[in-house]
Every structure is written in C-alpha cells, then in structure tokens.
mmCIF file of C-alpha atoms in Angstrom:
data_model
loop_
_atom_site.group_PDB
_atom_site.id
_atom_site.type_symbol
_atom_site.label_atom_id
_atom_site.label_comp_id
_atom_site.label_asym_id
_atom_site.label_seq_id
_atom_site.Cartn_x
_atom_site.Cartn_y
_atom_site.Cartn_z
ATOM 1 C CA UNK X 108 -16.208 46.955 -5.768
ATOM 2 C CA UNK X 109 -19.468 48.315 -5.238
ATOM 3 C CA UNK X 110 -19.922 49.270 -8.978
ATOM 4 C CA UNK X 111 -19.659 45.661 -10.008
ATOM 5 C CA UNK X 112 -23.371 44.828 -9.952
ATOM 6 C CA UNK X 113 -24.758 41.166 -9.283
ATOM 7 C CA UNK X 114 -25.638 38.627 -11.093
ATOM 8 C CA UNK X 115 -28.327 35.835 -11.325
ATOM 9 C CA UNK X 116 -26.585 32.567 -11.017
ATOM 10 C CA UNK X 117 -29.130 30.293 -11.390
ATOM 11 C CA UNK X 118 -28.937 28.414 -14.482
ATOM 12 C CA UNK X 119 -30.017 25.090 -16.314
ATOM 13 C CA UNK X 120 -27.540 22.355 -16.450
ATOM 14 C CA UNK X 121 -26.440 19.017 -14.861
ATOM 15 C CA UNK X 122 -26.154 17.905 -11.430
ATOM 16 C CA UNK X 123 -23.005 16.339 -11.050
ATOM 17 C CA UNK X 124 -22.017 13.516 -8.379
ATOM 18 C CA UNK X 125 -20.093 15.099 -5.805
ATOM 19 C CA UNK X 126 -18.902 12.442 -4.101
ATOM 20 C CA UNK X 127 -17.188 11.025 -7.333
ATOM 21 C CA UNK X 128 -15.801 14.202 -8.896
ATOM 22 C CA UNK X 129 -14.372 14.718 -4.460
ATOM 23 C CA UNK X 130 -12.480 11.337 -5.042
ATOM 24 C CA UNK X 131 -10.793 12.575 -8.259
ATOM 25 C CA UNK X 132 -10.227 15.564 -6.743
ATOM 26 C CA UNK X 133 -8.523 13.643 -4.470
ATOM 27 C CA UNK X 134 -6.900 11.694 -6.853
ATOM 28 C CA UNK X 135 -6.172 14.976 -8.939
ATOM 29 C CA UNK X 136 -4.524 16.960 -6.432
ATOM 30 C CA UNK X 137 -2.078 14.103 -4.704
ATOM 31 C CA UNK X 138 -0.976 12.917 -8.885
ATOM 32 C CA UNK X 139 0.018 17.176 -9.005
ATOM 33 C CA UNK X 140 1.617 17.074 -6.031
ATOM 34 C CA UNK X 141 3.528 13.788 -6.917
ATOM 35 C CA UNK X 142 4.530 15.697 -10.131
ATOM 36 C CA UNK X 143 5.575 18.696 -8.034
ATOM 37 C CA UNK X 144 8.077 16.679 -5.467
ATOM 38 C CA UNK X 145 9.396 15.046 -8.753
ATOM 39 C CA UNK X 146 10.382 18.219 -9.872
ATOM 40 C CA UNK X 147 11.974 19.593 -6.430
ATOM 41 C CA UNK X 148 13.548 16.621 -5.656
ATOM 42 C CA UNK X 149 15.964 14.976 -8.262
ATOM 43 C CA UNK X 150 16.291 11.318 -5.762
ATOM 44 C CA UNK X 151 13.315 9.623 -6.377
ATOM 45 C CA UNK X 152 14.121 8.323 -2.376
ATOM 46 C CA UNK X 153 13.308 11.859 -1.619
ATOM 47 C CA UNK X 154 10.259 11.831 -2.996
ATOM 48 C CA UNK X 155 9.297 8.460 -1.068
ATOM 49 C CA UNK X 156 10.681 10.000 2.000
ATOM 50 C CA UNK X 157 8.689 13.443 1.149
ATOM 51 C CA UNK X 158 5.559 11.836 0.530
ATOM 52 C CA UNK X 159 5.606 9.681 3.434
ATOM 53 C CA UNK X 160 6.401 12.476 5.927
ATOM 54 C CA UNK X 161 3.161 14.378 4.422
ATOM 55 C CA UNK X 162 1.300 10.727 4.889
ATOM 56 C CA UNK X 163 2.479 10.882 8.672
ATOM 57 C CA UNK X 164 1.565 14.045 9.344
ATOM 58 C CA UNK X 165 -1.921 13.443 7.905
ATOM 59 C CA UNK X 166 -2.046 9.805 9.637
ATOM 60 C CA UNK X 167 -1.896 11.711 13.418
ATOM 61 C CA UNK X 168 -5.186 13.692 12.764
ATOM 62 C CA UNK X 169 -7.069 11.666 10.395
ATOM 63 C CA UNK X 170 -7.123 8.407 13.597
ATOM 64 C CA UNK X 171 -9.430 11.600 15.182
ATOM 65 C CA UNK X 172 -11.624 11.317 12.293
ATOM 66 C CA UNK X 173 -11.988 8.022 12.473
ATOM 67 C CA UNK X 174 -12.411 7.215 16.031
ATOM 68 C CA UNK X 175 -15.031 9.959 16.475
ATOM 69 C CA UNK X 176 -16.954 8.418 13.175
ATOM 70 C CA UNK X 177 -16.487 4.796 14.615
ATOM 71 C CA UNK X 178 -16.800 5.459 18.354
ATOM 72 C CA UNK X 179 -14.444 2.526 18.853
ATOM 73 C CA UNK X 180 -11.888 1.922 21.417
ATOM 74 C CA UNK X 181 -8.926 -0.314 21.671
ATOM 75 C CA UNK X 182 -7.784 -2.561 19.776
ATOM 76 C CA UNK X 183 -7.493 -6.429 21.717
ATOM 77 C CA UNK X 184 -5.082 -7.792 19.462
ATOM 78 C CA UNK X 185 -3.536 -7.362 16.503
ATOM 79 C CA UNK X 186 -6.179 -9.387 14.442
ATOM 80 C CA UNK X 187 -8.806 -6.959 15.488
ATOM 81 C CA UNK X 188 -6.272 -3.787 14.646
ATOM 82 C CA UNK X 189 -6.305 -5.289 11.049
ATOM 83 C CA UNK X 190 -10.235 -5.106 11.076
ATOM 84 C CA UNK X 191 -10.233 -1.450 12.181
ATOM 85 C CA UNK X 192 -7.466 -0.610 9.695
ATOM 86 C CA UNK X 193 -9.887 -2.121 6.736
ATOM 87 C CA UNK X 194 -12.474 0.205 8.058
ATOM 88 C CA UNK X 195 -10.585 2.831 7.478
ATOM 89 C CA UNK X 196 -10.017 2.077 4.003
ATOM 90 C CA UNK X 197 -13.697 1.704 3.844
ATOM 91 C CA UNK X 198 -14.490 4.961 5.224
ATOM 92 C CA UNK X 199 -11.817 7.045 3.832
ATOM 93 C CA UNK X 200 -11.093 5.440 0.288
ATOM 94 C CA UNK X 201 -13.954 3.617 -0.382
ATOM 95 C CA UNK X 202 -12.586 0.425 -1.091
ATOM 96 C CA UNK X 203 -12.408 -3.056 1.368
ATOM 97 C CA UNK X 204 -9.414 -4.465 1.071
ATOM 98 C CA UNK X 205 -8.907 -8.309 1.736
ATOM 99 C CA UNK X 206 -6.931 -9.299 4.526
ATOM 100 C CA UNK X 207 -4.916 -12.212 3.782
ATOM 101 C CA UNK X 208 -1.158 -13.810 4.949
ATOM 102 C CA UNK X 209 -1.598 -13.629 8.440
ATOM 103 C CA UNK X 210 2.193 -14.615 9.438
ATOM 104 C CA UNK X 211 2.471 -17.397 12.303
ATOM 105 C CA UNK X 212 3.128 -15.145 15.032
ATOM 106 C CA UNK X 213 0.244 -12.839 14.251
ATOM 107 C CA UNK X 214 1.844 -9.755 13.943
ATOM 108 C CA UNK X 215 1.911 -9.459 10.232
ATOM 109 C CA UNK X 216 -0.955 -9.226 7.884
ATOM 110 C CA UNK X 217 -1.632 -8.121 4.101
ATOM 111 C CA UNK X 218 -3.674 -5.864 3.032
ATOM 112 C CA UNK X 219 -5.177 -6.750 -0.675
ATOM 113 C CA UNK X 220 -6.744 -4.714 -2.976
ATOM 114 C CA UNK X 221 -7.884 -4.573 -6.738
ATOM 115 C CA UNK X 222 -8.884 -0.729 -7.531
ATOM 116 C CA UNK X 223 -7.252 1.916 -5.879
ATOM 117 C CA UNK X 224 -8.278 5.424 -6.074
ATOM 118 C CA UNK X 225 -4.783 7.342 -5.485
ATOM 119 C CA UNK X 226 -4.177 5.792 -8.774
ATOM 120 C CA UNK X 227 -6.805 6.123 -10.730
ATOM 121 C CA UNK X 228 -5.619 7.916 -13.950
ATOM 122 C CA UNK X 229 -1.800 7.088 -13.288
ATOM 123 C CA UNK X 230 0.842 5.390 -15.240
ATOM 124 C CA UNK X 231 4.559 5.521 -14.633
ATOM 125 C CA UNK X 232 6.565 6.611 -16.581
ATOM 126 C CA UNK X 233 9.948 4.273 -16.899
ATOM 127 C CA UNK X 234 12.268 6.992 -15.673
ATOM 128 C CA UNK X 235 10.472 6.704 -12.216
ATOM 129 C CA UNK X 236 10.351 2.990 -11.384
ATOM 130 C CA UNK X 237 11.802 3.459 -8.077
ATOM 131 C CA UNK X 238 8.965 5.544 -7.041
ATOM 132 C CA UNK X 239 6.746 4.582 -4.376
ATOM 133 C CA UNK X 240 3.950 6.382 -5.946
ATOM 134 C CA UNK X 241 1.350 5.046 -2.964
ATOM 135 C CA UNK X 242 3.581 5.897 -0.096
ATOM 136 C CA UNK X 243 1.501 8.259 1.121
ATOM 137 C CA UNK X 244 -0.789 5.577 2.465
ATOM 138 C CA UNK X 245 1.812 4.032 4.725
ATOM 139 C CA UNK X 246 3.007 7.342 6.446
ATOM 140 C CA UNK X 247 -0.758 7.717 6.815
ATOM 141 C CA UNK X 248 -1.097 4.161 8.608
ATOM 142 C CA UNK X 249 1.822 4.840 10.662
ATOM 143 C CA UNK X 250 0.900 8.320 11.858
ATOM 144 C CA UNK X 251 -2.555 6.729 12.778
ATOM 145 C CA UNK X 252 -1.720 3.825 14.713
ATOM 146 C CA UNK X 253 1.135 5.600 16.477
ATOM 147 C CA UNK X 254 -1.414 7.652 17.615
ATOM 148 C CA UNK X 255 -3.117 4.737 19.582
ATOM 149 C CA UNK X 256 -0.471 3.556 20.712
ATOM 150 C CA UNK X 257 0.969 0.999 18.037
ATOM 151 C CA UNK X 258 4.283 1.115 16.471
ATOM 152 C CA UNK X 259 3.856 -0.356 13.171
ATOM 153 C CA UNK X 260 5.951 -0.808 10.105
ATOM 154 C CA UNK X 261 4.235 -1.226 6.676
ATOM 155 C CA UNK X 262 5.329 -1.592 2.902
ATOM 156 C CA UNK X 263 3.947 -2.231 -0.420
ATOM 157 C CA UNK X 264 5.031 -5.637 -1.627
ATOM 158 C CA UNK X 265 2.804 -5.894 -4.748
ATOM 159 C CA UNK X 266 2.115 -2.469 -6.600
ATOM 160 C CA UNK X 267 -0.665 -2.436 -9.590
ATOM 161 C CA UNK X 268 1.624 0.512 -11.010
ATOM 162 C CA UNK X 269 4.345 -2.067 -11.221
ATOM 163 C CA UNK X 270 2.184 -4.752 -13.238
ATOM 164 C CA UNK X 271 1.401 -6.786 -10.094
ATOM 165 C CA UNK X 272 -1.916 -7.842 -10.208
ATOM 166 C CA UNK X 273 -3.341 -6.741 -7.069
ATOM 167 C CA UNK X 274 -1.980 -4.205 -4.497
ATOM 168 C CA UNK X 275 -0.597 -6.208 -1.356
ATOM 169 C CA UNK X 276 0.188 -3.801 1.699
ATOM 170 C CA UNK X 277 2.092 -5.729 4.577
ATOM 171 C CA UNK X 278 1.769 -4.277 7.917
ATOM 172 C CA UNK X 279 4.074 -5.037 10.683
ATOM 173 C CA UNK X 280 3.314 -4.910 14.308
ATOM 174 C CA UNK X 281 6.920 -3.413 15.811
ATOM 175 C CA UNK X 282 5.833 -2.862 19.323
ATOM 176 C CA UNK X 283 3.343 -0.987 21.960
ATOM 177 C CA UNK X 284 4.264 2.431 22.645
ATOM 178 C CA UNK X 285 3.570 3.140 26.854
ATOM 179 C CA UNK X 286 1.839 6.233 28.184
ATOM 180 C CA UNK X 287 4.792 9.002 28.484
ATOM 181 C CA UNK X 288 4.679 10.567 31.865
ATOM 182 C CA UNK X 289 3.606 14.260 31.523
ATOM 183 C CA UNK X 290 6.703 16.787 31.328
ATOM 184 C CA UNK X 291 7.186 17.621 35.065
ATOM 185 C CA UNK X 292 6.152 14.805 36.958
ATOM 186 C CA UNK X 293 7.621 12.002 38.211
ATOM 187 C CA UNK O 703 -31.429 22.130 -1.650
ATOM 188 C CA UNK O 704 -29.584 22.249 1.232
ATOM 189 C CA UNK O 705 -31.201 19.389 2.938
ATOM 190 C CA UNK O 706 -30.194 17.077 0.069
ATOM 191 C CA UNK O 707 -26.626 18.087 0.427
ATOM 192 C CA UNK O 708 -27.212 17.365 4.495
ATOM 193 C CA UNK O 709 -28.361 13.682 3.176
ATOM 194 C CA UNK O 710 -25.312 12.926 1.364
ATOM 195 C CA UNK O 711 -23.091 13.764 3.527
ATOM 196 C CA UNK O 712 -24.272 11.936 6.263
ATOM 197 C CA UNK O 713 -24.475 8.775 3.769
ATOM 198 C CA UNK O 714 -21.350 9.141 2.481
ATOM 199 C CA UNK O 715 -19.649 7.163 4.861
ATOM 200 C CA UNK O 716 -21.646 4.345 4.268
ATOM 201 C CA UNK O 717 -21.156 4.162 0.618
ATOM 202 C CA UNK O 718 -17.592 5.726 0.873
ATOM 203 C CA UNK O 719 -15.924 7.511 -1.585
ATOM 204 C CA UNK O 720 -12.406 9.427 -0.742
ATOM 205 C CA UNK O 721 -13.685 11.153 1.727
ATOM 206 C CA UNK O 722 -13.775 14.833 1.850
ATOM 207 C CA UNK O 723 -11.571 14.922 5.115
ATOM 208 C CA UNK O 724 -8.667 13.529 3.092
ATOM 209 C CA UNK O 725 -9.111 16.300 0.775
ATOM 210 C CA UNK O 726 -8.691 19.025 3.317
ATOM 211 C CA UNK O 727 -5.604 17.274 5.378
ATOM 212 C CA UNK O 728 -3.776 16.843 1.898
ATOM 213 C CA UNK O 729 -4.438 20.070 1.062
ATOM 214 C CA UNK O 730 -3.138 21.616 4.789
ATOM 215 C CA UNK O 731 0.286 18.878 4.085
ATOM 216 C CA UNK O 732 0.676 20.955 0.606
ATOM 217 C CA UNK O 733 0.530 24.195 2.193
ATOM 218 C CA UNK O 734 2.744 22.941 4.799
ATOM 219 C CA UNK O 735 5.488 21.483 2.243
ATOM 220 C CA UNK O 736 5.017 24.293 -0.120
ATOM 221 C CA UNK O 737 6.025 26.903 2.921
ATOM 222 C CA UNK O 738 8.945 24.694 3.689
ATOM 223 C CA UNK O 739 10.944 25.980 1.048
ATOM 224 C CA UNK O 740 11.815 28.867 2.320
ATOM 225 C CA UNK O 741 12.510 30.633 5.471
ATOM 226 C CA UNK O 742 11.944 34.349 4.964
ATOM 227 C CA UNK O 743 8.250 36.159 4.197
ATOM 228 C CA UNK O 744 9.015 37.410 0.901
ATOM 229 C CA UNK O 745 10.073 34.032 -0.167
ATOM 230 C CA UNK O 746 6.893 32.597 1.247
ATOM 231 C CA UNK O 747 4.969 34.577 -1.128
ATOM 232 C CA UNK O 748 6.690 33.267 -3.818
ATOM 233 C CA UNK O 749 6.171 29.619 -2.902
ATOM 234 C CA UNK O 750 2.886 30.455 -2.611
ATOM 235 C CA UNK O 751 2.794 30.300 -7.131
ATOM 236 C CA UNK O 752 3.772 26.791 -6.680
ATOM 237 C CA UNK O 753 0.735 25.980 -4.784
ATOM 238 C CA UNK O 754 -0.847 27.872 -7.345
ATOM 239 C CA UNK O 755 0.280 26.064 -10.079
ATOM 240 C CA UNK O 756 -0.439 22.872 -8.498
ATOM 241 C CA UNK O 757 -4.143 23.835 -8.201
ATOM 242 C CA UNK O 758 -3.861 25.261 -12.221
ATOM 243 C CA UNK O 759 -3.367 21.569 -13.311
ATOM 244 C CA UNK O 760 -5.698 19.653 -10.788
ATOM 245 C CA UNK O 761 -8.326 22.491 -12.523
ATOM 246 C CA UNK O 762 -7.223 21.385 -15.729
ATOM 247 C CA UNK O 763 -8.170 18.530 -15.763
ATOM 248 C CA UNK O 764 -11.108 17.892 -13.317
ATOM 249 C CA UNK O 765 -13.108 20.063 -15.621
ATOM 250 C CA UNK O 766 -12.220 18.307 -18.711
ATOM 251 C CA UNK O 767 -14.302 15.649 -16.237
ATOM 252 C CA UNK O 768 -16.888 17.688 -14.580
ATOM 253 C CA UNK O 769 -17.646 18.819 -18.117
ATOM 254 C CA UNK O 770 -18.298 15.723 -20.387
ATOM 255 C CA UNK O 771 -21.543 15.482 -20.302
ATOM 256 C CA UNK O 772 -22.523 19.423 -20.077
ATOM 257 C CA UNK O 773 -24.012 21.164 -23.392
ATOM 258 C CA UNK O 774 -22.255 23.597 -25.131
ATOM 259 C CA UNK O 775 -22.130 26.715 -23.178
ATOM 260 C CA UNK O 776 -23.638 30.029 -24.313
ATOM 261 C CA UNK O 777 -20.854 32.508 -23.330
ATOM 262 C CA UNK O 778 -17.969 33.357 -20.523
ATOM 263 C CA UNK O 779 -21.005 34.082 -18.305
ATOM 264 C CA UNK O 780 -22.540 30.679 -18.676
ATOM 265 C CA UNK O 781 -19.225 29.277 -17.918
ATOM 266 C CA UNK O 782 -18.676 31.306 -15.140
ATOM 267 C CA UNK O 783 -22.180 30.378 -13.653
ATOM 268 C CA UNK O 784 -21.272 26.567 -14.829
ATOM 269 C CA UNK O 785 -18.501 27.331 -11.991
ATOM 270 C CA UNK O 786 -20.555 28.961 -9.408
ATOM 271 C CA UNK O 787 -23.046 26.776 -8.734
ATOM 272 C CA UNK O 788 -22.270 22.581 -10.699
ATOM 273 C CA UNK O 789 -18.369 23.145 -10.161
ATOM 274 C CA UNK O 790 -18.261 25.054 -6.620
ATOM 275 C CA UNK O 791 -21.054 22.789 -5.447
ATOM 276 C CA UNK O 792 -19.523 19.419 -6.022
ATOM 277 C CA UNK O 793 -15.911 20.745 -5.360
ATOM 278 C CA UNK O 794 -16.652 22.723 -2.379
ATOM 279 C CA UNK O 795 -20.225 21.282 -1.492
ATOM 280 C CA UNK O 796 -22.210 24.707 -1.416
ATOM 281 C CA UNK O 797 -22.509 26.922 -4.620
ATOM 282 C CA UNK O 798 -20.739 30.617 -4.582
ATOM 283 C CA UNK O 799 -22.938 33.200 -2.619
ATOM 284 C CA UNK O 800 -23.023 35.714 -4.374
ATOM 285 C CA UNK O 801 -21.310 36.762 -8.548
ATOM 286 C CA UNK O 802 -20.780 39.697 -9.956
ATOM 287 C CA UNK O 803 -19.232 41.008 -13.291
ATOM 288 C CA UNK O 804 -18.874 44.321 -15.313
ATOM 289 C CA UNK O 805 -19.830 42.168 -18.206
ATOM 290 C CA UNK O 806 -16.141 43.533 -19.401
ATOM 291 C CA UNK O 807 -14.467 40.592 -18.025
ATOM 292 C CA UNK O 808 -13.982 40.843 -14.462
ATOM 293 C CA UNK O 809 -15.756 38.811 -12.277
ATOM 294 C CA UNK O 810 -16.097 38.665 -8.465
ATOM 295 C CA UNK O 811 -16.844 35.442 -6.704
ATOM 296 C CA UNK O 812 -17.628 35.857 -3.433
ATOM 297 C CA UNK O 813 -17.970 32.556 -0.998
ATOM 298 C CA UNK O 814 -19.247 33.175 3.017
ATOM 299 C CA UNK O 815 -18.083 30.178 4.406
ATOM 300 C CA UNK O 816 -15.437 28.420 2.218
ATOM 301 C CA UNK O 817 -14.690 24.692 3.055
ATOM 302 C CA UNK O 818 -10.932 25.242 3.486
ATOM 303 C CA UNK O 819 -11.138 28.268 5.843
ATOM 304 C CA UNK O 820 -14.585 27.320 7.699
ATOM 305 C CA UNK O 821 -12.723 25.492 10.736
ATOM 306 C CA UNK O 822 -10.121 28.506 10.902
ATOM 307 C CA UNK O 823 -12.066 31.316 12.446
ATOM 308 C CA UNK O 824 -14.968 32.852 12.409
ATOM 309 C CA UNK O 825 -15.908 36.719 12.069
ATOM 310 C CA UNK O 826 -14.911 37.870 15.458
ATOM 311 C CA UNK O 827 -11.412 36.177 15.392
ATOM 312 C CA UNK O 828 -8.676 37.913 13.554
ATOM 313 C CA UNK O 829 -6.295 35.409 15.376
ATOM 314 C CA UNK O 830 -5.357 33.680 11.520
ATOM 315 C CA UNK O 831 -6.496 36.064 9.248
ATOM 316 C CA UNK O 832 -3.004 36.773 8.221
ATOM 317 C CA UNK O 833 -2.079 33.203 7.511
ATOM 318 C CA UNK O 834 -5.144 32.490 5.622
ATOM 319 C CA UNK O 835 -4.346 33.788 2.031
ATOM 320 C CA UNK O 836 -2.035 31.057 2.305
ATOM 321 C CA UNK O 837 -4.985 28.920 2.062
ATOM 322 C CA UNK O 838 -6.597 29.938 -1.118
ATOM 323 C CA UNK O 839 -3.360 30.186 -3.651
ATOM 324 C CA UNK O 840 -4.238 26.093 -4.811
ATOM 325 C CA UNK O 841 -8.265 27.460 -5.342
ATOM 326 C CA UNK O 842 -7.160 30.441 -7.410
ATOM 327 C CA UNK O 843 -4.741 28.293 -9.325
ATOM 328 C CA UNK O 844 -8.038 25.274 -9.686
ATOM 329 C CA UNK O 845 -9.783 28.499 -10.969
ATOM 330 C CA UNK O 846 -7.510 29.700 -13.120
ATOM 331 C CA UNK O 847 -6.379 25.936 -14.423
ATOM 332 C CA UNK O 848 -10.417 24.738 -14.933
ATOM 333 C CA UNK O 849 -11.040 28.444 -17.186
ATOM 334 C CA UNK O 850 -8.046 27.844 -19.069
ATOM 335 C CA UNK O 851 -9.435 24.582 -20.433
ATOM 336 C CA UNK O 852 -12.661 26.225 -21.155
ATOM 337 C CA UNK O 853 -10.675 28.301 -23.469
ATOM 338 C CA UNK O 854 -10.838 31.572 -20.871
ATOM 339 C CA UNK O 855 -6.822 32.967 -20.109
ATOM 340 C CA UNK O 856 -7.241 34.760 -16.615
ATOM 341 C CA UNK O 857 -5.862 36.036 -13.766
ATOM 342 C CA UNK O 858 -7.244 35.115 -10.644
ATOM 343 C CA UNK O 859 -6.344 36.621 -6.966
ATOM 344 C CA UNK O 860 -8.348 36.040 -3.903
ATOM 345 C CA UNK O 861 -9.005 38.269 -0.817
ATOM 346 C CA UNK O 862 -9.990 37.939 2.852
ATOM 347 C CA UNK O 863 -11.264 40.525 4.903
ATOM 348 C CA UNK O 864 -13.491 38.380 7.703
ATOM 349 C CA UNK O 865 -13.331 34.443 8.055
ATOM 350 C CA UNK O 866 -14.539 32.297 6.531
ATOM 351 C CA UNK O 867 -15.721 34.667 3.622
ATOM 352 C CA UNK O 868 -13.768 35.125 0.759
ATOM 353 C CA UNK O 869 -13.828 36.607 -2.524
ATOM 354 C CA UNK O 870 -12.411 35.596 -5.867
ATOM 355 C CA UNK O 871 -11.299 37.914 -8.545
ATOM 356 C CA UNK O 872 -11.532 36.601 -12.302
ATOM 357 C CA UNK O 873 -9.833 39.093 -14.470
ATOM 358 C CA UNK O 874 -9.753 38.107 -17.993
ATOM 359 C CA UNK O 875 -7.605 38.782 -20.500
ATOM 360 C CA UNK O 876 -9.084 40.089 -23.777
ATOM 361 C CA UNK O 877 -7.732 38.762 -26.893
#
C-alpha cells in the first residue's frame, strides 16, 4: 500500500453535534435491525421474542454501566428500584420518564413517557401491528435487574406507535432471586 | 481538540442523550444474532453481508442527516474528507488517522484505535484478532451505505493486522 501517498484531511466545514447524530445512530441501527428480524422471521412473535433476547443480553452488562456511573448500591424497596430504573432512562436514553400507578401492594409501577428515542423516525406499517417494536427495552430491564438480584416482569401497556398518547411501561416485581451457592460447595 | 471531545463526554451523562454504551452493546447483540445463523465458518462469512447490509442502510440515511446543513461539496475527495474527520468524529468520536488515495479512486482509511475494537485487545494480544473482522462488516456497510447517498457506488473491505488499528478500503467504481 505503500504507493498510495497521504493526504491532508483537514478541511473547512461544520461541526456537527455528536451526541445527537450518536442517538440517531442509535435509533438508526436498532429501526435496521428491526427491519432485518422482520425479514428472517415470518411470526411477528419471533421478532418480539428475538428482540427481547438481544434486550436481555444487553440488560446483564449495561446494570455494570450503570452502577459504576451511579456508584449506588441496593435497592430498599421497590419504590426506590423504580427511582434507579428512571435514572437509567436518564442516563442511557435521555429522557425522565414519570412514574405513576403505583398498585396497592407496591410492587407494580408505570413508567410514562412522551418522546422516545428508539422511535424517533418510525411508523408502522399495518401489516405489523402485532409488533412490539420497543421490546428491546424490557429484555433490557429484565437482564438488568436480574442482575441485582430482582426478578421482574415488564410490558408495554400504552405504545405511541399504536396511537396511545403516551408510552406507559408497567413493571412487575415477581420475586428476589437468593445468592446461588458457588458450584462445589455446600 | 481533543480536550473538547474529553469535555463532552464527561457531560454527557448529565445532559443525556442515547448514550454511546448502548451503541456498542447493540452493535455486539447484532454481531451475535447475525453469527447465529449458521453453524459452520464458511457460512459465517456469509452472514457476515447481512451485517453489512444492515450498516449500508443505517449509512444511508444518517448522512442524508449529518449532511443537511453542509455546502455543496467540491469533489469525491471533499466527500471523502467530509467522512474522515465531521462523519468519523461524531460517529466514532475521533477523526480517521491517517487517508490516503491514488486520486484514481481508491482510498485507504486507516483508524489506530477504533471505538468498536478499542476494548478488544491491544497490540501485543493476538488472543481476538481472528474474531475481529467480524466487528467491522456493519462499518464497511455504514461506509458503503453513507457514499452511496452521496452519489459515490463503492466497494468497501476492511483489514486488521494489530488491535485496535484498522484500515478501510474505498474502491470506487468508475462510471
């Protein structure tokens, strides 16, 4: 390659925003990899299954991101899990979701929120109503908490993609996962 | 330079936008699926278009974006430095080390410390070097997708020979 001489890069031109053209390369990429399960798969299910699988397995090392960012520790109750969990979205979307329908129990809550960025540019088309275009965001949520611990179980109730007007996410506290005992001892 | 890119990052959790992280595990789950599909090596390389083409339409479009409020560019060149340093440095937060062309259409980008192979190894560890092409197929395809809406048909390969530096090979086609 040697005969390939250099070149001066420099130029004059515009600085772009990183951080916003990084979210819609976010955006971008996971809308081109929706489109790509949608043409592997032909059961939409699959696809929601798919995509929440890839959200799990993202979920279990993103929680490292966040706790070294945060430096927090345990949760004390589910209330305060809900708090961390809008962090999160803070942090790793950009957006602060409203939490709101705390069930009587305590251990459900709703997640609310107007603008979403997974969806920025998207509209479905009617062939694909069944698809749970976000569920990405719940393996994620599940991956995470099971990684501290916390077996959750979360769904989309309202969808902006579906003419809701907001995006409701309910999570579900399912139960506390104990400490396995290493392989090998008793 | 540098130190303003330092800034930013360190602000960017405070103002938050999708952050960069999620980029990078998406991007290792698409590898991951993509691979899935197929058990033997040969196959694998295969798979490895549909990554490929993947990154060919994120390219697409993101440029139609990056580019809106650019002025008209000279030549190929100026596009190709447009891509270098405003499109590499916002995409991949550092601009491309080091360009070179035979001003007959080839182009060699060459990138020292990629984003997407920079936690994999560094010069003295081979241990992933054969899994790392794996890494680059959605970049070439982002490449090859953003040129195409400039109006440039190309073929782009990448190559490895030490972590994390990389080099990407524009070939254009003449019309």
């Amino acid at each position: 390659m040697n005969h390939i001489p250099y070149v001066n890069m420099s130029r004059t031109g515009t600085k772009l925003d990183w951080k916003k053209v990084n979210s819609e390369l976010f955006t971008l990429t996971y809308g081109a990899l929706v489109a790509q399960l949608l043409k592997d798969y032909e059961n939409v299910e699959d696809v929601n299954k798919q995509l929440e699988r890839m959200g799990y397995n993202m979920g279990i090392r993103l929680i490292e991101d966040f706790l070294a960012r945060t430096g927090s520790g345990r949760c004390y109750d589910f209330r305060d899990t809900a708090e961390k969990i809008q962090t999160g979205f803070k942090i790793f979307l950009g957006i602060t979701p409203v939490i709101a329908n705390w069930s009587a129990a305590g251990d459900e809550f709703s997640l609310c929120f107007e603008s979403n960025p997974l969806t920025e540019f998207v509209e479905l088309p009617d062939h694909c109503l069944n698809l749970k275009y976000c569920n990405i965001l719940i393996g994620i949520l599940r991956g995470a908490c099971e990684m501290v611990q916390m077996e959750i179980a979360c769904w989309f109730v309202q969808d902006q993609l579906k003419n809701d007007n907001v995006n409701e996410l309910r999570v579900k506290f399912i139960k506390r996962l104990e400490d396995a005992i290493p392989a090998g001892e008793d | 330079m540098r130190q303003q890119i330092v800034d930013t990052k360190i602000s960017s959790h405070v103002s938050g936008e999708a952050d960069e992280c999620l980029f990078e595990y998406l991007h290792t789950e698409m590898v991951n699926y993509t691979l899935s599909k197929s058990v033997n090596k040969k196959e694998k390389e295969e798979e490895l278009c549909r990554l490929e083409w993947m990154g060919f339409s994120v390219g697409y479009r993101i440029i139609e974006r990056l580019t809106r409020e650019c002025s008209r560019f000279k030549d190929e060149l100026d596009m190709i430095k447009f891509i270098c340093t405003d499109f590499w440095i916002s995409l991949y937060h550092k601009q491309i080390d080091n360009l070179r062309t035979n001003h007959h259409g080839v182009y060699v980008l060459q990138d020292n410390s990629f984003r997407l192979l920079e936690k994999v190894g560094t010069n003295s560890n081979k241990q992933y070097l054969q899994e790392s092409p794996r890494l680059l197929a959605f970049t070439c395809g982002l490449l090859r997708g953003s040129l195409a809406n400039l109006g440039i048909i190309s073929t782009v390969n990448a190559e490895i020979s030490t972590l994390p530096t990389c080099k990407f090979h524009v070939q254009v086609q003449q019309i």
